[in-house]
Coordinates of C-alpha atoms in Angstrom, one line a residue:
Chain A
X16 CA 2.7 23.6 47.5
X17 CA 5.7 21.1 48.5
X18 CA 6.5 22.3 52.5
X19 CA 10.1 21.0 53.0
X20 CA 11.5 20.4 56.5
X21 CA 13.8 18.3 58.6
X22 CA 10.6 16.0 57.7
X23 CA 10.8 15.7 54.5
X24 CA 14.1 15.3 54.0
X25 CA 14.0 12.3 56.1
X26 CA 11.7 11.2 53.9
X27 CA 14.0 10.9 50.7
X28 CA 16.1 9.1 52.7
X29 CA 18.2 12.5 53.1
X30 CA 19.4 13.0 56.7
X31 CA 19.9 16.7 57.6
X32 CA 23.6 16.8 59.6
X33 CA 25.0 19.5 60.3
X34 CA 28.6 19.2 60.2
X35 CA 30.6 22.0 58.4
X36 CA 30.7 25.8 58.0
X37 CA 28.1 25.6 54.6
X38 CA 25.9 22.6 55.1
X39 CA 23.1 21.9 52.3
X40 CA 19.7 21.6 54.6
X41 CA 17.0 20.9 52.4
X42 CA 16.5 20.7 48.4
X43 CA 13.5 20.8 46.0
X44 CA 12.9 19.5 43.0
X45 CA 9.6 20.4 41.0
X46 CA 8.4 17.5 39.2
X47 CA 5.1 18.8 37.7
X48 CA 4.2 22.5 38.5
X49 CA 4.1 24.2 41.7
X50 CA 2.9 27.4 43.1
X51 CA 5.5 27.6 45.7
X52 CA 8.1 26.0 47.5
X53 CA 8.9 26.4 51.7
X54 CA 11.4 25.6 53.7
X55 CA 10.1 25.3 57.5
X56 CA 11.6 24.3 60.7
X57 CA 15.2 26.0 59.3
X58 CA 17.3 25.6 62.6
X59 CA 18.8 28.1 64.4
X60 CA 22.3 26.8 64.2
X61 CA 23.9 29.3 61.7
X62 CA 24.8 32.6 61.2
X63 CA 23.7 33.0 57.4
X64 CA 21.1 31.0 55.0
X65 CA 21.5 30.9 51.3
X66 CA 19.3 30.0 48.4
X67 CA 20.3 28.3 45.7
X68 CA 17.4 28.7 42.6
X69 CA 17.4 27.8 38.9
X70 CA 14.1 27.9 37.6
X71 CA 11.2 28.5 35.6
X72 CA 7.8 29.9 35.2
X73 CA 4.5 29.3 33.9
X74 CA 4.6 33.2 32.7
X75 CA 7.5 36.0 32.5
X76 CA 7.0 36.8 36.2
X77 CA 8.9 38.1 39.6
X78 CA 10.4 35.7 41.8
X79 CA 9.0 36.4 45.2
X80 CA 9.4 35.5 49.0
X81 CA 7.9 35.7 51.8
X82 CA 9.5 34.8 56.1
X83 CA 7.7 32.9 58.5
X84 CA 4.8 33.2 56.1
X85 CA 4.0 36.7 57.0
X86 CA 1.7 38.0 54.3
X87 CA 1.5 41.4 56.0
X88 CA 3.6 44.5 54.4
X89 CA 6.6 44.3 56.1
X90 CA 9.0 44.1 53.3
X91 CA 10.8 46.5 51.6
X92 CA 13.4 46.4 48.6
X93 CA 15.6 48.5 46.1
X94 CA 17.5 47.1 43.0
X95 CA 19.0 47.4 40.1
X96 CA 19.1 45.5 36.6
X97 CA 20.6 45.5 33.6
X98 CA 18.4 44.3 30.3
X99 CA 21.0 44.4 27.9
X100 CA 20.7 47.9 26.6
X101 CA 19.7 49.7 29.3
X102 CA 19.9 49.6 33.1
X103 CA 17.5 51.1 35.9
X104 CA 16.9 51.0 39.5
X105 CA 13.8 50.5 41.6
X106 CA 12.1 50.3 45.1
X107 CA 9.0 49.0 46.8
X108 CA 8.1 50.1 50.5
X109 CA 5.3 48.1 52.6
X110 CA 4.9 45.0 50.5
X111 CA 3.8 41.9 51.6
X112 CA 6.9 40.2 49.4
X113 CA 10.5 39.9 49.1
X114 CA 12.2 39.8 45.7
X115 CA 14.7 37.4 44.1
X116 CA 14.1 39.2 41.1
X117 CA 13.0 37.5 37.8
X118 CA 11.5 34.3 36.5
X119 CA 10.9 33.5 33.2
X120 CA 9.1 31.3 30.8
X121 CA 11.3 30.7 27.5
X122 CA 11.2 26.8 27.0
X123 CA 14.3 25.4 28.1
X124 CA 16.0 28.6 29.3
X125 CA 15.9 28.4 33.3
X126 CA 16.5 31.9 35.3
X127 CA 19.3 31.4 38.6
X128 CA 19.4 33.3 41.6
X129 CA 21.5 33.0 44.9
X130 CA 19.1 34.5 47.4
X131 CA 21.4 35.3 50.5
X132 CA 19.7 36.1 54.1
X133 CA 21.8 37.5 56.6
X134 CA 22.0 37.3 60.6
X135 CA 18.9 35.4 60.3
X136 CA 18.5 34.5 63.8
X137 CA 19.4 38.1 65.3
X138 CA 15.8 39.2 67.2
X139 CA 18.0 42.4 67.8
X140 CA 17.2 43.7 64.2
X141 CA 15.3 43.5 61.1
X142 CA 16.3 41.1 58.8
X143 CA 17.9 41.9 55.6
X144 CA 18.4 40.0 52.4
X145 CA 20.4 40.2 49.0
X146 CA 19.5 37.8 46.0
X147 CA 21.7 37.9 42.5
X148 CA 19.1 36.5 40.2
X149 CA 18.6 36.8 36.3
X150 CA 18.2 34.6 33.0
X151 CA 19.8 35.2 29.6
X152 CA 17.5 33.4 26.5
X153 CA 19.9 34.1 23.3
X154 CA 18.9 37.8 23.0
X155 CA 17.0 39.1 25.7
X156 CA 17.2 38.6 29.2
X157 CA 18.2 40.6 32.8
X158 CA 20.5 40.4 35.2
X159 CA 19.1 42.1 38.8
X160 CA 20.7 42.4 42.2
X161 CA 18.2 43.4 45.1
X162 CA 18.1 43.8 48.5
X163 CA 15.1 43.5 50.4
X164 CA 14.4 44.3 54.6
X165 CA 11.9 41.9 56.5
X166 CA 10.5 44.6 59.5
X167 CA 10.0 41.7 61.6
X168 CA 12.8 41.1 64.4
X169 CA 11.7 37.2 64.7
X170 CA 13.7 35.0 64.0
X171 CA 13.5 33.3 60.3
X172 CA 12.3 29.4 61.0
X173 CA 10.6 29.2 57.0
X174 CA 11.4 30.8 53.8
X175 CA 8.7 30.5 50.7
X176 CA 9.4 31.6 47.2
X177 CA 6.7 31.4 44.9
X178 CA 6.5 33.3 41.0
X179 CA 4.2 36.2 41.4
X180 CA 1.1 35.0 38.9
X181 CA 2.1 31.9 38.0
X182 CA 3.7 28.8 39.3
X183 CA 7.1 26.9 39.3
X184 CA 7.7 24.7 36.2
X185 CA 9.2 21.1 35.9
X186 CA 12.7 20.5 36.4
X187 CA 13.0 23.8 38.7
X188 CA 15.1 23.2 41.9
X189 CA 15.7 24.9 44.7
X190 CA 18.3 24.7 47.7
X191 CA 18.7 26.0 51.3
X192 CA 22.1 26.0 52.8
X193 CA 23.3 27.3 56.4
X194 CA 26.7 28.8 56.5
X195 CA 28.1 28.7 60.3
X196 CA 30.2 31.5 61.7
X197 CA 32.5 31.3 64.9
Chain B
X20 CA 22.3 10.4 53.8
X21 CA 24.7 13.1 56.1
X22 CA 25.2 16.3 53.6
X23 CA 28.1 17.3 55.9
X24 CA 29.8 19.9 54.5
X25 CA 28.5 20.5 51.1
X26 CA 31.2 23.4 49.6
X27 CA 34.3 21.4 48.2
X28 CA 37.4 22.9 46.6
X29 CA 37.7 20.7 43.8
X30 CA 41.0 22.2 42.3
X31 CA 42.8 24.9 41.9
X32 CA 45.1 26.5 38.9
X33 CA 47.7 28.6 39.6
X34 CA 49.5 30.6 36.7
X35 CA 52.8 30.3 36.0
X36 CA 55.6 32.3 33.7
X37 CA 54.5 34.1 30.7
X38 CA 52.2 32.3 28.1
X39 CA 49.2 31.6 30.1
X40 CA 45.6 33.0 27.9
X41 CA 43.8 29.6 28.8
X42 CA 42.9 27.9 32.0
X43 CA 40.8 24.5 32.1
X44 CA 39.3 22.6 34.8
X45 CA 38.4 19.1 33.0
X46 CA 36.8 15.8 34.0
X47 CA 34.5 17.5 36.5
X48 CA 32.3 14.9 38.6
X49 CA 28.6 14.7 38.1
X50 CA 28.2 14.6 41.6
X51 CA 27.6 17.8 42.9
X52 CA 24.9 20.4 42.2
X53 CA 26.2 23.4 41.1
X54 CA 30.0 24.6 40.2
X55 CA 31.8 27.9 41.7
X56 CA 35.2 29.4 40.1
X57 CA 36.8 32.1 41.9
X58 CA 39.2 33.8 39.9
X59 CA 41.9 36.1 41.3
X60 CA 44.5 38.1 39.3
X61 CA 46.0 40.6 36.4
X62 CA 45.6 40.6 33.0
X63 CA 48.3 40.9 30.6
X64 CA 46.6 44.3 28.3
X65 CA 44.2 46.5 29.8
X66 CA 40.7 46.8 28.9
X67 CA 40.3 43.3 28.4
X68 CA 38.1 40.2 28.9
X69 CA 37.8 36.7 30.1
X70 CA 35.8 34.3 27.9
X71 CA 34.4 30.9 28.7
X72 CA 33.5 28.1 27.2
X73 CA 32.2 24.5 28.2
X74 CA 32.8 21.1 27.1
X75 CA 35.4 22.7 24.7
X76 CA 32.2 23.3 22.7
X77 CA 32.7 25.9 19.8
X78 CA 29.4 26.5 18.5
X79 CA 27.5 29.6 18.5
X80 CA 25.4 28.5 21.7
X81 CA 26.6 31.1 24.3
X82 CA 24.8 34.5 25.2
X83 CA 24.8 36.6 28.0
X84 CA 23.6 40.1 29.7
X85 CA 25.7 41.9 32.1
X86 CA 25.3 45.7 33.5
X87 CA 28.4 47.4 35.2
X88 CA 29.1 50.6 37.0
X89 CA 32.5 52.9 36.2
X90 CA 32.3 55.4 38.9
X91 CA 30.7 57.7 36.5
X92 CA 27.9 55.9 34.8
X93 CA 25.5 52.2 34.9
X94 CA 25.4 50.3 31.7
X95 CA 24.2 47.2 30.8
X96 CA 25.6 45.0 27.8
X97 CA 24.4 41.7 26.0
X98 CA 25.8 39.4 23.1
X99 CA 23.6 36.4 22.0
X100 CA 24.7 33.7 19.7
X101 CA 28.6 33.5 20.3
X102 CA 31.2 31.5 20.5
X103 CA 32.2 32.2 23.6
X104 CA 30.2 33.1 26.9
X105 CA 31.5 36.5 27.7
X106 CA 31.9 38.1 31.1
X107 CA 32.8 41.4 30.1
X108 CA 33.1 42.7 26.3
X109 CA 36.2 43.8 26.1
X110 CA 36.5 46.2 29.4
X111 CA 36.1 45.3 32.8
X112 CA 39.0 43.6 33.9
X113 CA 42.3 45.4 34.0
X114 CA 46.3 45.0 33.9
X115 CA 47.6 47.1 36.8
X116 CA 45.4 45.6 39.5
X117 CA 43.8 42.4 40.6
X118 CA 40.7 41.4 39.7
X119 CA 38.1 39.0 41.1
X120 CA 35.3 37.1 39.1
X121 CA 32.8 34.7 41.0
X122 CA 31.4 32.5 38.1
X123 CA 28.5 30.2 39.8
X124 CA 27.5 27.4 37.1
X125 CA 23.7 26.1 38.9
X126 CA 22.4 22.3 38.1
X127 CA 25.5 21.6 35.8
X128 CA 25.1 18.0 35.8
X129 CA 21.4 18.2 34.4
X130 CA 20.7 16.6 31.2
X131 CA 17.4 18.6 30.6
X132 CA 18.4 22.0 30.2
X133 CA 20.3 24.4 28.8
X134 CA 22.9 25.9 31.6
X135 CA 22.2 29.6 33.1
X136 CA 25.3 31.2 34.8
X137 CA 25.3 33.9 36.9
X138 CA 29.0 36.1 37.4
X139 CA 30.4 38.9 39.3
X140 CA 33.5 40.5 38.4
X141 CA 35.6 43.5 39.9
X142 CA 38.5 45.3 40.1
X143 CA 39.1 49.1 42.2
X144 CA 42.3 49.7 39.7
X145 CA 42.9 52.7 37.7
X146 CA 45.0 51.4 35.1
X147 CA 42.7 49.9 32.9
X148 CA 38.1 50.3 33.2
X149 CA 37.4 50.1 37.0
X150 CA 34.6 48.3 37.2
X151 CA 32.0 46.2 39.1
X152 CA 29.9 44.1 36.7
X153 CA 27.1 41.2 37.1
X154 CA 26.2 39.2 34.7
X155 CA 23.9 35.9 33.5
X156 CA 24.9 33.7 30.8
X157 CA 23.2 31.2 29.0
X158 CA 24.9 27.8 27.2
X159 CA 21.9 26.6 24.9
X160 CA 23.1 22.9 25.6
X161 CA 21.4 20.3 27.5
X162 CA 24.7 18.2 28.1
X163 CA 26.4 17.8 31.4
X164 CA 29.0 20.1 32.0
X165 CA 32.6 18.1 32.3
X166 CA 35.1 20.7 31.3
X167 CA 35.3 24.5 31.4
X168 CA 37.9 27.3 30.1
X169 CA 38.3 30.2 30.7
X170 CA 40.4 32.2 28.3
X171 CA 41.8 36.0 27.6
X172 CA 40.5 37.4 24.5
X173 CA 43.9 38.8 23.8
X174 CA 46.9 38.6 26.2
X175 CA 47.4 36.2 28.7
X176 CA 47.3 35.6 32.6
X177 CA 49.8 37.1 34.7
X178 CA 51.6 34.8 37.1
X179 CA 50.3 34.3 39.9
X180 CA 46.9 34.3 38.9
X181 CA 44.7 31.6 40.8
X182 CA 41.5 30.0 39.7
X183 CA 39.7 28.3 42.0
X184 CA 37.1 25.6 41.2
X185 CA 34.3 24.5 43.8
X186 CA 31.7 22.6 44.0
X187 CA 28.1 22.6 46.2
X188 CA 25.5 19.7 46.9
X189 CA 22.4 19.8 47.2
X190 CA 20.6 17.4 50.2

């Protein structure tokens, strides 16, 4: 359970310096299996985060994540998706998770998401989040937009993702960036 | 290492005249992490689409799965084993008003597995299928991606139509 930080960058010989309007803050690269990545001790220097995924799973599974490593049910979500031949719409109220949206397992085929987290220093409000996610393996495969609400006011400092039920495979990366405003 | 600022335009293609069904952004750098186009502009025939391909590769390694909403309905759409990766199938991007498509291209570079792309395209016209799609689209190739195209499935680019080619790193 890699736990990325200012830290661990260092340690790859990877500085974290701020110095535009969408700076890359940390990266991950799994080079066995894990069960879940996390990003901790995000600055509070910008106005947006994004995550940058392209992974895969152990099992067809959800791409979840959790803030500040609150596992209490304080999440919310809607989406949609579209599977090819059919689309649908969902929601989940008082979860302990956040949604990317899907993961799968198909050798070779990796699933992508851009997970985007808004305002995320505001203690004025709860935080909101919208990922783009999906994987296409040559005849089946989804494409899913969701949006999920963190009733917390904190401010974000860590961000974990983690598959549901199984675990990140080799190869999978992951990437936080902070976009600035003015 | 500083990342510094870690979004880079990398180039940009501006349509010109009459002619133009093909845009290419070639001897891309390995040095980045993932790819962004932007795409901006009219099509010559409604209804139409915009097809890609990668490393002028014609083989029947391209699929994808989009879902789009009309102002009427939701549907969702897929193609597997083409020639082309499409971002529409024939509708979604219209004549009479612009049209955006966000095409993100994650871990291009790598030389372990295939390439997953994930697009949004719009337009608010009424001239040809107003439309808001998203879309993922798989290249079964492990090679590093050095070249991409986008091209019209019939008709061509009006002028002034921009494409815009970024690219992101990774710490």
């Amino acid at each position: 359970m890699p736990i990325l930080g200012v830290i661990a960058s260092q340690k790859t010989g990877r500085l974290f310096a701020p110095s535009g309007a969408y700076d890359s803050i940390a990266s991950y690269t799994v080079t066995s299996t894990d069960a879940s990545v996390t990003f901790s001790s995000i600055p509070a220097t910008y106005t947006h985060l994004q995550v940058r995924v392209a992974a895969r799973a152990g099992s067809d599974d959800d791409l979840r994540f959790r803030l500040n490593g609150d596992t209490g049910t304080n999440y919310s979500r809607h989406l949609i998706f579209g599977n090819g031949s059919t689309t649908g719409a969902g929601a989940g109220v008082s979860s302990s998770v956040g949604s990317v949206g899907s993961i799968n397992n198909t050798a070779n085929v990796f699933s992508v998401g851009v997970l985007d987290i808004l305002d995320y220093t505001n203690t004025n409000k709860y935080t909101t989040s919208r990922s783009l996610n999906g994987y296409d393996a040559n005849g089946s495969g989804i494409i899913m937009l969701y949006s999920t609400a963190w009733m917390n006011t904190a401010a974000v400092t860590s961000i974990t993702l983690f598959p549901q039920s199984s675990s990140f495979q080799q190869y999978s990366s992951i990437a936080l960036y902070g976009i600035k405003g003015v | 290492m500083a990342a510094g600022n870690t979004y880079v335009a990398i180039a940009t293609n501006t349509v010109s005249g009459s002619s133009t069904s093909s845009v290419s952004f070639s001897s891309i750098a390995s040095t980045y992490t993932d790819l962004i186009v932007v795409f901006s502009g009219k099509l010559s025939i409604a209804s139409e689409s915009i097809f890609v391909r990668f490393n002028s590769n014609t083989g029947t390694n391209y699929s994808a799965v989009w879902m789009w909403g009309n102002g009427t309905s939701a549907n969702s759409n897929t193609r597997s084993s083409q020639t082309f990766l499409p971002t529409a199938w024939f509708t979604g991007y219209d004549s009479t008003n612009e049209n955006n498509l966000i095409f993100n291209v994650q871990n291009y570079s790598n030389s372990t597995a295939n390439k997953t792309v994930l697009f949004r395209q719009n337009n608010a016209g009424s001239g040809g299928t107003p439309a808001a799609v998203a879309g993922v689209g798989l290249w079964a190739q492990t090679s590093a991606i050095n070249a991409i195209e986008f091209y019209t499935s019939a008709g061509v680019y009006t002028a002034g139509a921009t494409f815009s080619l970024y690219g992101i790193t990774a710490a």
